């Protein structure tokens, strides 16, 4: 396999030999230049004068005599012309910037394709008038009239902007190309060199075609095409769409080069399905490792990214034996941590609650949890951590924060955060603050090189914005500054520096133009990514573009098809990876190019091999899963030992802790030894645990006056008179801010009212039929001990309610719901400690055992039950037993409790046994809603 650029140098050596200084080579991108120079070294083996090597943009700029204008200055120039034309009817810069870039995109395309702008924009005006024309009696709305007036001025905007730029001898890309095409007939033979070679082009715009054709017809230039008969000779193949046009125009001579690589080069193509980004990155790592093991050189491997956001996961999973990497792509600044941080800062100052200076809690949390804020805040040596501040906000359920609430949350640390949250009336002051903040973070010792690079670009952006504010009075508010910041960022990328001729090459699709590799991995080969989705935003409608010969979506698809097949052209081993994860809209479909290969390549040569492979999520997880196993020692279970073996307010094994152990030993360790708390957040709903606390407290306050008293039917019904007051009291004790809430919060309070009302009605019926019922305990904690080998183990549990009627003592547990899978039919004691579906029955057993241990009642008289509120039951859900195919109420005995104690002792012994490590659960269903699953990577 001879690479295309090597063929170019061989051609120059053969036909021009030592006259290279008289040549000019024009290439699509700067990256090609490094490879061309390296091939000159290989071919000539001596010192020579290199040809002049230009990118097509550099060459055209030289012909036009214009310098390219900065994108932002171009936007300002258009806005100035727009203001002059529309005067007081002109929209603000903030609104203009949303569609101003779209106008410039159209202007650029119009010029590149040498469109008659007068005719185009006259047609556009007429089309808009027809679209809004109506036979009925109604006049056009103000919006319709403004739209037509705007469209009628489009030609004026274009002409005024063009004249202004040409006066200054500057232009945007399209205007430069138009001027070059207009001047090409004045081109002097020796203006650049004696001979020009255009190398590796495919889809030429009209200006490029005029320039190149003119030079070729004058025998000043030659074209060095790269194509393959596989797609060139097939008139239906979109990869050869443009090349066949140039052949018909006489620009391609078939005898130039051998173009049958698909016929002659054996190809082993793997099509790999992998779910989501990390699995795709894992597939890349596995494929690279396989090739390196087979002896493939790293410099012969290229990883091509159709989606640039795949860069980070691929780098994170790169095999350890990869010594050199060259990243040749521009990583978008808007994808970086730095942009995300300053985006949040701007939102804090722009996205205020309407006509107030309040900040929404999500924006507040996004800032406090951002890595850059923590670096800045921690460098100030604060008293509290950011998590403490977040927790205070969560506990107080503050959705909208004003200056006073922020001060209270930060407390003494507010002095460190004041500059971030204070209101800046003056735009310059806001910019000064943001720049100083960016500089402080930039100089922080823990900033990574990539973060430093992105911050450097952002600081440069802020300097340009600051200069723009001084010269353009329309940049007068924070919203305009934010819009301008987004505009800057959208055009900026982080350049990666590497050795282009060493190691594995990582690049985007456009960076791969004219380059050949024996081994290629292409990632994100999905429809709407390869080729790109048809996002053809434009003021110019499709039919008008088609009439004037402007590029349409099918033309852009053909460009991508060429890039795809050109990459495969000289490759021997190819791995094409696509995201197989389906979402609810059915996206992430395999690219049509892959389907085309599967169907057509076999007719090209029987030697080619196409295989399919699937990397499942389970495969990915098993290869990267953190198999965490905690070996016990005196030091790393001391908190757990204290909880089990000490007697204090916060010690003792509870039902919830034992159920955590049953579900996952590692979770038990993280929660009770490490003290790693589950993350809480504010939502527009009351969280289930807070809702449960409010419900429990409401029932406790209502029934509290009747403690240790016999309750009558009438007394129970009278509780309804005090129901709303006691519920409000419950709110005031637990979360008083919720009482002021409206919307969902109000509805959830009404749900509590309905639940409590149902419970009062159910109790009224019960006490009416059981007139001698006495309420003994509400939200009461019972404790018990077990002694094993002279060591005492402590157990505790808080029971929601205990009441007694004659010889029956009811132990009531309030629950939000009971799942269909929950078991309440008793089989064995061992099952209670193993089966997670027995969790609720285990809790009832545990509470009944505590009652027994505290000698409150004989075993056979203890009757535990659950009241599920979401699907309310008039009588509590109780434990049952099966006898002769019949379900009967379960009766506790001393023997049952003794067996229960034995299992409790076994469980505690396992916890404290240092020879038995804490391990992860094997049941992934237990991990679905677990807050620690990111640690386990299950």
mmCIF file with all atom_site columns, N, CA and C in Angstrom, residues 250-311:
data_model
loop_
_atom_site.group_PDB
_atom_site.id
_atom_site.type_symbol
_atom_site.label_atom_id
_atom_site.label_alt_id
_atom_site.label_comp_id
_atom_site.label_asym_id
_atom_site.label_entity_id
_atom_site.label_seq_id
_atom_site.pdbx_PDB_ins_code
_atom_site.Cartn_x
_atom_site.Cartn_y
_atom_site.Cartn_z
_atom_site.occupancy
_atom_site.B_iso_or_equiv
_atom_site.pdbx_formal_charge
_atom_site.auth_seq_id
_atom_site.auth_comp_id
_atom_site.auth_asym_id
_atom_site.auth_atom_id
_atom_site.pdbx_PDB_model_num
ATOM 1   N N  . UNK A 1 250 ? -13.997 17.068 -17.747 1.00 0.00 ? 250 UNK A N  1
ATOM 2   C CA . UNK A 1 250 ? -12.643 16.927 -18.256 1.00 0.00 ? 250 UNK A CA 1
ATOM 3   C C  . UNK A 1 250 ? -11.552 17.222 -17.265 1.00 0.00 ? 250 UNK A C  1
ATOM 4   N N  . UNK A 1 251 ? -11.888 17.317 -15.991 1.00 0.00 ? 251 UNK A N  1
ATOM 5   C CA . UNK A 1 251 ? -10.879 17.621 -14.984 1.00 0.00 ? 251 UNK A CA 1
ATOM 6   C C  . UNK A 1 251 ? -10.173 16.384 -14.454 1.00 0.00 ? 251 UNK A C  1
ATOM 7   N N  . UNK A 1 252 ? -10.712 15.196 -14.736 1.00 0.00 ? 252 UNK A N  1
ATOM 8   C CA . UNK A 1 252 ? -10.101 13.951 -14.275 1.00 0.00 ? 252 UNK A CA 1
ATOM 9   C C  . UNK A 1 252 ? -9.700  13.116 -15.489 1.00 0.00 ? 252 UNK A C  1
ATOM 10  N N  . UNK A 1 253 ? -8.460  12.688 -15.485 1.00 0.00 ? 253 UNK A N  1
ATOM 11  C CA . UNK A 1 253 ? -7.954  11.792 -16.527 1.00 0.00 ? 253 UNK A CA 1
ATOM 12  C C  . UNK A 1 253 ? -7.727  10.431 -15.892 1.00 0.00 ? 253 UNK A C  1
ATOM 13  N N  . UNK A 1 254 ? -8.443  9.421  -16.358 1.00 0.00 ? 254 UNK A N  1
ATOM 14  C CA . UNK A 1 254 ? -8.416  8.108  -15.716 1.00 0.00 ? 254 UNK A CA 1
ATOM 15  C C  . UNK A 1 254 ? -7.050  7.437  -15.806 1.00 0.00 ? 254 UNK A C  1
ATOM 16  N N  . UNK A 1 255 ? -6.240  7.829  -16.725 1.00 0.00 ? 255 UNK A N  1
ATOM 17  C CA . UNK A 1 255 ? -4.948  7.153  -16.903 1.00 0.00 ? 255 UNK A CA 1
ATOM 18  C C  . UNK A 1 255 ? -3.873  7.647  -15.931 1.00 0.00 ? 255 UNK A C  1
ATOM 19  N N  . UNK A 1 256 ? -4.187  8.619  -15.126 1.00 0.00 ? 256 UNK A N  1
ATOM 20  C CA . UNK A 1 256 ? -3.170  9.209  -14.230 1.00 0.00 ? 256 UNK A CA 1
ATOM 21  C C  . UNK A 1 256 ? -2.562  8.192  -13.270 1.00 0.00 ? 256 UNK A C  1
ATOM 22  N N  . UNK A 1 257 ? -3.396  7.450  -12.564 1.00 0.00 ? 257 UNK A N  1
ATOM 23  C CA . UNK A 1 257 ? -2.911  6.590  -11.484 1.00 0.00 ? 257 UNK A CA 1
ATOM 24  C C  . UNK A 1 257 ? -3.732  5.307  -11.433 1.00 0.00 ? 257 UNK A C  1
ATOM 25  N N  . UNK A 1 258 ? -3.149  4.328  -10.783 1.00 0.00 ? 258 UNK A N  1
ATOM 26  C CA . UNK A 1 258 ? -3.890  3.088  -10.519 1.00 0.00 ? 258 UNK A CA 1
ATOM 27  C C  . UNK A 1 258 ? -4.867  3.356  -9.380  1.00 0.00 ? 258 UNK A C  1
ATOM 28  N N  . UNK A 1 259 ? -6.165  3.126  -9.616  1.00 0.00 ? 259 UNK A N  1
ATOM 29  C CA . UNK A 1 259 ? -7.179  3.517  -8.644  1.00 0.00 ? 259 UNK A CA 1
ATOM 30  C C  . UNK A 1 259 ? -8.068  2.348  -8.239  1.00 0.00 ? 259 UNK A C  1
ATOM 31  N N  . UNK A 1 260 ? -7.489  1.168  -8.055  1.00 0.00 ? 260 UNK A N  1
ATOM 32  C CA . UNK A 1 260 ? -8.323  -0.006 -7.752  1.00 0.00 ? 260 UNK A CA 1
ATOM 33  C C  . UNK A 1 260 ? -7.939  -0.628 -6.413  1.00 0.00 ? 260 UNK A C  1
ATOM 34  N N  . UNK A 1 261 ? -7.827  0.188  -5.381  1.00 0.00 ? 261 UNK A N  1
ATOM 35  C CA . UNK A 1 261 ? -7.399  -0.323 -4.079  1.00 0.00 ? 261 UNK A CA 1
ATOM 36  C C  . UNK A 1 261 ? -8.419  -1.279 -3.458  1.00 0.00 ? 261 UNK A C  1
ATOM 37  N N  . UNK A 1 262 ? -9.687  -1.034 -3.655  1.00 0.00 ? 262 UNK A N  1
ATOM 38  C CA . UNK A 1 262 ? -10.707 -1.922 -3.086  1.00 0.00 ? 262 UNK A CA 1
ATOM 39  C C  . UNK A 1 262 ? -10.645 -3.306 -3.730  1.00 0.00 ? 262 UNK A C  1
ATOM 40  N N  . UNK A 1 263 ? -10.190 -3.358 -4.969  1.00 0.00 ? 263 UNK A N  1
ATOM 41  C CA . UNK A 1 263 ? -10.062 -4.657 -5.648  1.00 0.00 ? 263 UNK A CA 1
ATOM 42  C C  . UNK A 1 263 ? -8.807  -5.396 -5.198  1.00 0.00 ? 263 UNK A C  1
ATOM 43  N N  . UNK A 1 264 ? -7.717  -4.650 -5.003  1.00 0.00 ? 264 UNK A N  1
ATOM 44  C CA . UNK A 1 264 ? -6.421  -5.301 -4.808  1.00 0.00 ? 264 UNK A CA 1
ATOM 45  C C  . UNK A 1 264 ? -6.018  -5.481 -3.343  1.00 0.00 ? 264 UNK A C  1
ATOM 46  N N  . UNK A 1 265 ? -6.503  -4.634 -2.435  1.00 0.00 ? 265 UNK A N  1
ATOM 47  C CA . UNK A 1 265 ? -6.105  -4.715 -1.034  1.00 0.00 ? 265 UNK A CA 1
ATOM 48  C C  . UNK A 1 265 ? -7.135  -5.506 -0.230  1.00 0.00 ? 265 UNK A C  1
ATOM 49  N N  . UNK A 1 266 ? -6.673  -6.645 0.353   1.00 0.00 ? 266 UNK A N  1
ATOM 50  C CA . UNK A 1 266 ? -7.572  -7.437 1.206   1.00 0.00 ? 266 UNK A CA 1
ATOM 51  C C  . UNK A 1 266 ? -7.964  -6.614 2.426   1.00 0.00 ? 266 UNK A C  1
ATOM 52  N N  . UNK A 1 267 ? -9.233  -6.676 2.784   1.00 0.00 ? 267 UNK A N  1
ATOM 53  C CA . UNK A 1 267 ? -9.730  -5.908 3.930   1.00 0.00 ? 267 UNK A CA 1
ATOM 54  C C  . UNK A 1 267 ? -10.450 -6.821 4.912   1.00 0.00 ? 267 UNK A C  1
ATOM 55  N N  . UNK A 1 268 ? -10.009 -6.719 6.151   1.00 0.00 ? 268 UNK A N  1
ATOM 56  C CA . UNK A 1 268 ? -10.686 -7.418 7.249   1.00 0.00 ? 268 UNK A CA 1
ATOM 57  C C  . UNK A 1 268 ? -11.447 -6.348 8.028   1.00 0.00 ? 268 UNK A C  1
ATOM 58  N N  . UNK A 1 269 ? -12.755 -6.326 7.844   1.00 0.00 ? 269 UNK A N  1
ATOM 59  C CA . UNK A 1 269 ? -13.586 -5.277 8.435   1.00 0.00 ? 269 UNK A CA 1
ATOM 60  C C  . UNK A 1 269 ? -14.443 -5.873 9.542   1.00 0.00 ? 269 UNK A C  1
ATOM 61  N N  . UNK A 1 270 ? -14.316 -5.299 10.724  1.00 0.00 ? 270 UNK A N  1
ATOM 62  C CA . UNK A 1 270 ? -15.163 -5.694 11.852  1.00 0.00 ? 270 UNK A CA 1
ATOM 63  C C  . UNK A 1 270 ? -16.191 -4.588 12.100  1.00 0.00 ? 270 UNK A C  1
ATOM 64  N N  . UNK A 1 271 ? -17.435 -4.962 12.216  1.00 0.00 ? 271 UNK A N  1
ATOM 65  C CA . UNK A 1 271 ? -18.493 -4.015 12.592  1.00 0.00 ? 271 UNK A CA 1
ATOM 66  C C  . UNK A 1 271 ? -18.888 -4.356 14.017  1.00 0.00 ? 271 UNK A C  1
ATOM 67  N N  . UNK A 1 272 ? -18.587 -3.441 14.921  1.00 0.00 ? 272 UNK A N  1
ATOM 68  C CA . UNK A 1 272 ? -18.706 -3.721 16.367  1.00 0.00 ? 272 UNK A CA 1
ATOM 69  C C  . UNK A 1 272 ? -19.827 -2.887 16.975  1.00 0.00 ? 272 UNK A C  1
ATOM 70  N N  . UNK A 1 273 ? -20.771 -3.570 17.587  1.00 0.00 ? 273 UNK A N  1
ATOM 71  C CA . UNK A 1 273 ? -21.865 -2.892 18.304  1.00 0.00 ? 273 UNK A CA 1
ATOM 72  C C  . UNK A 1 273 ? -21.491 -2.785 19.778  1.00 0.00 ? 273 UNK A C  1
ATOM 73  N N  . UNK A 1 274 ? -21.554 -1.566 20.311  1.00 0.00 ? 274 UNK A N  1
ATOM 74  C CA . UNK A 1 274 ? -21.207 -1.342 21.719  1.00 0.00 ? 274 UNK A CA 1
ATOM 75  C C  . UNK A 1 274 ? -22.156 -0.297 22.299  1.00 0.00 ? 274 UNK A C  1
ATOM 76  N N  . UNK A 1 275 ? -22.731 -0.570 23.471  1.00 0.00 ? 275 UNK A N  1
ATOM 77  C CA . UNK A 1 275 ? -23.706 0.380  24.030  1.00 0.00 ? 275 UNK A CA 1
ATOM 78  C C  . UNK A 1 275 ? -23.030 1.559  24.719  1.00 0.00 ? 275 UNK A C  1
ATOM 79  N N  . UNK A 1 276 ? -23.410 2.752  24.305  1.00 0.00 ? 276 UNK A N  1
ATOM 80  C CA . UNK A 1 276 ? -22.985 4.013  24.929  1.00 0.00 ? 276 UNK A CA 1
ATOM 81  C C  . UNK A 1 276 ? -21.488 4.278  24.756  1.00 0.00 ? 276 UNK A C  1
ATOM 82  N N  . UNK A 1 277 ? -21.069 5.427  25.291  1.00 0.00 ? 277 UNK A N  1
ATOM 83  C CA . UNK A 1 277 ? -19.712 5.918  25.017  1.00 0.00 ? 277 UNK A CA 1
ATOM 84  C C  . UNK A 1 277 ? -18.633 5.062  25.652  1.00 0.00 ? 277 UNK A C  1
ATOM 85  N N  . UNK A 1 278 ? -18.796 4.713  26.930  1.00 0.00 ? 278 UNK A N  1
ATOM 86  C CA . UNK A 1 278 ? -17.735 3.990  27.612  1.00 0.00 ? 278 UNK A CA 1
ATOM 87  C C  . UNK A 1 278 ? -17.510 2.611  27.002  1.00 0.00 ? 278 UNK A C  1
ATOM 88  N N  . UNK A 1 279 ? -18.570 1.960  26.582  1.00 0.00 ? 279 UNK A N  1
ATOM 89  C CA . UNK A 1 279 ? -18.409 0.649  25.950  1.00 0.00 ? 279 UNK A CA 1
ATOM 90  C C  . UNK A 1 279 ? -17.718 0.786  24.596  1.00 0.00 ? 279 UNK A C  1
ATOM 91  N N  . UNK A 1 280 ? -18.020 1.856  23.864  1.00 0.00 ? 280 UNK A N  1
ATOM 92  C CA . UNK A 1 280 ? -17.313 2.102  22.601  1.00 0.00 ? 280 UNK A CA 1
ATOM 93  C C  . UNK A 1 280 ? -15.828 2.352  22.859  1.00 0.00 ? 280 UNK A C  1
ATOM 94  N N  . UNK A 1 281 ? -15.532 3.134  23.887  1.00 0.00 ? 281 UNK A N  1
ATOM 95  C CA . UNK A 1 281 ? -14.136 3.397  24.238  1.00 0.00 ? 281 UNK A CA 1
ATOM 96  C C  . UNK A 1 281 ? -13.427 2.111  24.644  1.00 0.00 ? 281 UNK A C  1
ATOM 97  N N  . UNK A 1 282 ? -14.152 1.244  25.359  1.00 0.00 ? 282 UNK A N  1
ATOM 98  C CA . UNK A 1 282 ? -13.585 -0.044 25.736  1.00 0.00 ? 282 UNK A CA 1
ATOM 99  C C  . UNK A 1 282 ? -13.310 -0.887 24.494  1.00 0.00 ? 282 UNK A C  1
ATOM 100 N N  . UNK A 1 283 ? -14.199 -0.817 23.509  1.00 0.00 ? 283 UNK A N  1
ATOM 101 C CA . UNK A 1 283 ? -13.995 -1.554 22.256  1.00 0.00 ? 283 UNK A CA 1
ATOM 102 C C  . UNK A 1 283 ? -12.747 -1.043 21.529  1.00 0.00 ? 283 UNK A C  1
ATOM 103 N N  . UNK A 1 284 ? -12.527 0.268  21.550  1.00 0.00 ? 284 UNK A N  1
ATOM 104 C CA . UNK A 1 284 ? -11.320 0.842  20.942  1.00 0.00 ? 284 UNK A CA 1
ATOM 105 C C  . UNK A 1 284 ? -10.078 0.303  21.640  1.00 0.00 ? 284 UNK A C  1
ATOM 106 N N  . UNK A 1 285 ? -10.095 0.318  22.964  1.00 0.00 ? 285 UNK A N  1
ATOM 107 C CA . UNK A 1 285 ? -8.954  -0.164 23.750  1.00 0.00 ? 285 UNK A CA 1
ATOM 108 C C  . UNK A 1 285 ? -8.648  -1.627 23.450  1.00 0.00 ? 285 UNK A C  1
ATOM 109 N N  . UNK A 1 286 ? -9.694  -2.448 23.407  1.00 0.00 ? 286 UNK A N  1
ATOM 110 C CA . UNK A 1 286 ? -9.512  -3.876 23.139  1.00 0.00 ? 286 UNK A CA 1
ATOM 111 C C  . UNK A 1 286 ? -8.927  -4.104 21.743  1.00 0.00 ? 286 UNK A C  1
ATOM 112 N N  . UNK A 1 287 ? -9.423  -3.324 20.755  1.00 0.00 ? 287 UNK A N  1
ATOM 113 C CA . UNK A 1 287 ? -8.949  -3.507 19.388  1.00 0.00 ? 287 UNK A CA 1
ATOM 114 C C  . UNK A 1 287 ? -7.488  -3.089 19.246  1.00 0.00 ? 287 UNK A C  1
ATOM 115 N N  . UNK A 1 288 ? -7.120  -1.962 19.855  1.00 0.00 ? 288 UNK A N  1
ATOM 116 C CA . UNK A 1 288 ? -5.722  -1.506 19.814  1.00 0.00 ? 288 UNK A CA 1
ATOM 117 C C  . UNK A 1 288 ? -4.822  -2.543 20.465  1.00 0.00 ? 288 UNK A C  1
ATOM 118 N N  . UNK A 1 289 ? -5.235  -3.032 21.611  1.00 0.00 ? 289 UNK A N  1
ATOM 119 C CA . UNK A 1 289 ? -4.443  -4.034 22.330  1.00 0.00 ? 289 UNK A CA 1
ATOM 120 C C  . UNK A 1 289 ? -4.255  -5.295 21.490  1.00 0.00 ? 289 UNK A C  1
ATOM 121 N N  . UNK A 1 290 ? -5.301  -5.711 20.790  1.00 0.00 ? 290 UNK A N  1
ATOM 122 C CA . UNK A 1 290 ? -5.215  -6.900 19.922  1.00 0.00 ? 290 UNK A CA 1
ATOM 123 C C  . UNK A 1 290 ? -4.191  -6.679 18.810  1.00 0.00 ? 290 UNK A C  1
ATOM 124 N N  . UNK A 1 291 ? -4.266  -5.528 18.143  1.00 0.00 ? 291 UNK A N  1
ATOM 125 C CA . UNK A 1 291 ? -3.342  -5.252 17.044  1.00 0.00 ? 291 UNK A CA 1
ATOM 126 C C  . UNK A 1 291 ? -1.896  -5.151 17.524  1.00 0.00 ? 291 UNK A C  1
ATOM 127 N N  . UNK A 1 292 ? -1.700  -4.486 18.663  1.00 0.00 ? 292 UNK A N  1
ATOM 128 C CA . UNK A 1 292 ? -0.333  -4.358 19.183  1.00 0.00 ? 292 UNK A CA 1
ATOM 129 C C  . UNK A 1 292 ? 0.245   -5.723 19.550  1.00 0.00 ? 292 UNK A C  1
ATOM 130 N N  . UNK A 1 293 ? -0.605  -6.593 20.094  1.00 0.00 ? 293 UNK A N  1
ATOM 131 C CA . UNK A 1 293 ? -0.177  -7.953 20.425  1.00 0.00 ? 293 UNK A CA 1
ATOM 132 C C  . UNK A 1 293 ? 0.226   -8.720 19.171  1.00 0.00 ? 293 UNK A C  1
ATOM 133 N N  . UNK A 1 294 ? -0.439  -8.406 18.049  1.00 0.00 ? 294 UNK A N  1
ATOM 134 C CA . UNK A 1 294 ? -0.139  -9.075 16.775  1.00 0.00 ? 294 UNK A CA 1
ATOM 135 C C  . UNK A 1 294 ? 1.075   -8.472 16.076  1.00 0.00 ? 294 UNK A C  1
ATOM 136 N N  . UNK A 1 295 ? 1.681   -7.435 16.671  1.00 0.00 ? 295 UNK A N  1
ATOM 137 C CA . UNK A 1 295 ? 2.885   -6.848 16.102  1.00 0.00 ? 295 UNK A CA 1
ATOM 138 C C  . UNK A 1 295 ? 2.661   -5.637 15.231  1.00 0.00 ? 295 UNK A C  1
ATOM 139 N N  . UNK A 1 296 ? 1.449   -5.121 15.211  1.00 0.00 ? 296 UNK A N  1
ATOM 140 C CA . UNK A 1 296 ? 1.163   -3.912 14.424  1.00 0.00 ? 296 UNK A CA 1
ATOM 141 C C  . UNK A 1 296 ? 1.885   -2.726 15.061  1.00 0.00 ? 296 UNK A C  1
ATOM 142 N N  . UNK A 1 297 ? 2.512   -1.889 14.249  1.00 0.00 ? 297 UNK A N  1
ATOM 143 C CA . UNK A 1 297 ? 3.202   -0.705 14.752  1.00 0.00 ? 297 UNK A CA 1
ATOM 144 C C  . UNK A 1 297 ? 2.191   0.373  15.135  1.00 0.00 ? 297 UNK A C  1
ATOM 145 N N  . UNK A 1 298 ? 2.504   1.086  16.206  1.00 0.00 ? 298 UNK A N  1
ATOM 146 C CA . UNK A 1 298 ? 1.568   2.108  16.679  1.00 0.00 ? 298 UNK A CA 1
ATOM 147 C C  . UNK A 1 298 ? 1.336   3.198  15.630  1.00 0.00 ? 298 UNK A C  1
ATOM 148 N N  . UNK A 1 299 ? 2.376   3.557  14.866  1.00 0.00 ? 299 UNK A N  1
ATOM 149 C CA . UNK A 1 299 ? 2.235   4.628  13.872  1.00 0.00 ? 299 UNK A CA 1
ATOM 150 C C  . UNK A 1 299 ? 1.323   4.225  12.716  1.00 0.00 ? 299 UNK A C  1
ATOM 151 N N  . UNK A 1 300 ? 1.018   2.923  12.606  1.00 0.00 ? 300 UNK A N  1
ATOM 152 C CA . UNK A 1 300 ? 0.141   2.449  11.530  1.00 0.00 ? 300 UNK A CA 1
ATOM 153 C C  . UNK A 1 300 ? -1.317  2.337  11.969  1.00 0.00 ? 300 UNK A C  1
ATOM 154 N N  . UNK A 1 301 ? -1.621  2.829  13.164  1.00 0.00 ? 301 UNK A N  1
ATOM 155 C CA . UNK A 1 301 ? -2.993  2.764  13.686  1.00 0.00 ? 301 UNK A CA 1
ATOM 156 C C  . UNK A 1 301 ? -3.563  4.177  13.765  1.00 0.00 ? 301 UNK A C  1
ATOM 157 N N  . UNK A 1 302 ? -4.776  4.342  13.271  1.00 0.00 ? 302 UNK A N  1
ATOM 158 C CA . UNK A 1 302 ? -5.485  5.622  13.379  1.00 0.00 ? 302 UNK A CA 1
ATOM 159 C C  . UNK A 1 302 ? -6.848  5.386  14.008  1.00 0.00 ? 302 UNK A C  1
ATOM 160 N N  . UNK A 1 303 ? -7.197  6.246  14.955  1.00 0.00 ? 303 UNK A N  1
ATOM 161 C CA . UNK A 1 303 ? -8.524  6.224  15.562  1.00 0.00 ? 303 UNK A CA 1
ATOM 162 C C  . UNK A 1 303 ? -9.248  7.480  15.091  1.00 0.00 ? 303 UNK A C  1
ATOM 163 N N  . UNK A 1 304 ? -10.329 7.304  14.360  1.00 0.00 ? 304 UNK A N  1
ATOM 164 C CA . UNK A 1 304 ? -11.068 8.423  13.765  1.00 0.00 ? 304 UNK A CA 1
ATOM 165 C C  . UNK A 1 304 ? -12.381 8.594  14.518  1.00 0.00 ? 304 UNK A C  1
ATOM 166 N N  . UNK A 1 305 ? -12.603 9.792  15.027  1.00 0.00 ? 305 UNK A N  1
ATOM 167 C CA . UNK A 1 305 ? -13.788 10.069 15.839  1.00 0.00 ? 305 UNK A CA 1
ATOM 168 C C  . UNK A 1 305 ? -14.822 10.838 15.023  1.00 0.00 ? 305 UNK A C  1
ATOM 169 N N  . UNK A 1 306 ? -15.964 10.249 14.827  1.00 0.00 ? 306 UNK A N  1
ATOM 170 C CA . UNK A 1 306 ? -17.074 10.975 14.217  1.00 0.00 ? 306 UNK A CA 1
ATOM 171 C C  . UNK A 1 306 ? -17.731 11.922 15.222  1.00 0.00 ? 306 UNK A C  1
ATOM 172 N N  . UNK A 1 307 ? -17.582 11.599 16.500  1.00 0.00 ? 307 UNK A N  1
ATOM 173 C CA . UNK A 1 307 ? -18.113 12.425 17.586  1.00 0.00 ? 307 UNK A CA 1
ATOM 174 C C  . UNK A 1 307 ? -16.935 12.822 18.478  1.00 0.00 ? 307 UNK A C  1
ATOM 175 N N  . UNK A 1 308 ? -16.605 14.127 18.503  1.00 0.00 ? 308 UNK A N  1
ATOM 176 C CA . UNK A 1 308 ? -15.410 14.568 19.236  1.00 0.00 ? 308 UNK A CA 1
ATOM 177 C C  . UNK A 1 308 ? -15.516 14.344 20.738  1.00 0.00 ? 308 UNK A C  1
ATOM 178 N N  . UNK A 1 309 ? -16.740 14.211 21.264  1.00 0.00 ? 309 UNK A N  1
ATOM 179 C CA . UNK A 1 309 ? -16.880 13.986 22.711  1.00 0.00 ? 309 UNK A CA 1
ATOM 180 C C  . UNK A 1 309 ? -16.419 12.590 23.119  1.00 0.00 ? 309 UNK A C  1
ATOM 181 N N  . UNK A 1 310 ? -16.105 11.737 22.155  1.00 0.00 ? 310 UNK A N  1
ATOM 182 C CA . UNK A 1 310 ? -15.576 10.414 22.471  1.00 0.00 ? 310 UNK A CA 1
ATOM 183 C C  . UNK A 1 310 ? -14.105 10.470 22.874  1.00 0.00 ? 310 UNK A C  1
ATOM 184 N N  . UNK A 1 311 ? -13.466 11.618 22.686  1.00 0.00 ? 311 UNK A N  1
ATOM 185 C CA . UNK A 1 311 ? -12.032 11.721 22.950  1.00 0.00 ? 311 UNK A CA 1
ATOM 186 C C  . UNK A 1 311 ? -11.687 11.385 24.400  1.00 0.00 ? 311 UNK A C  1
#
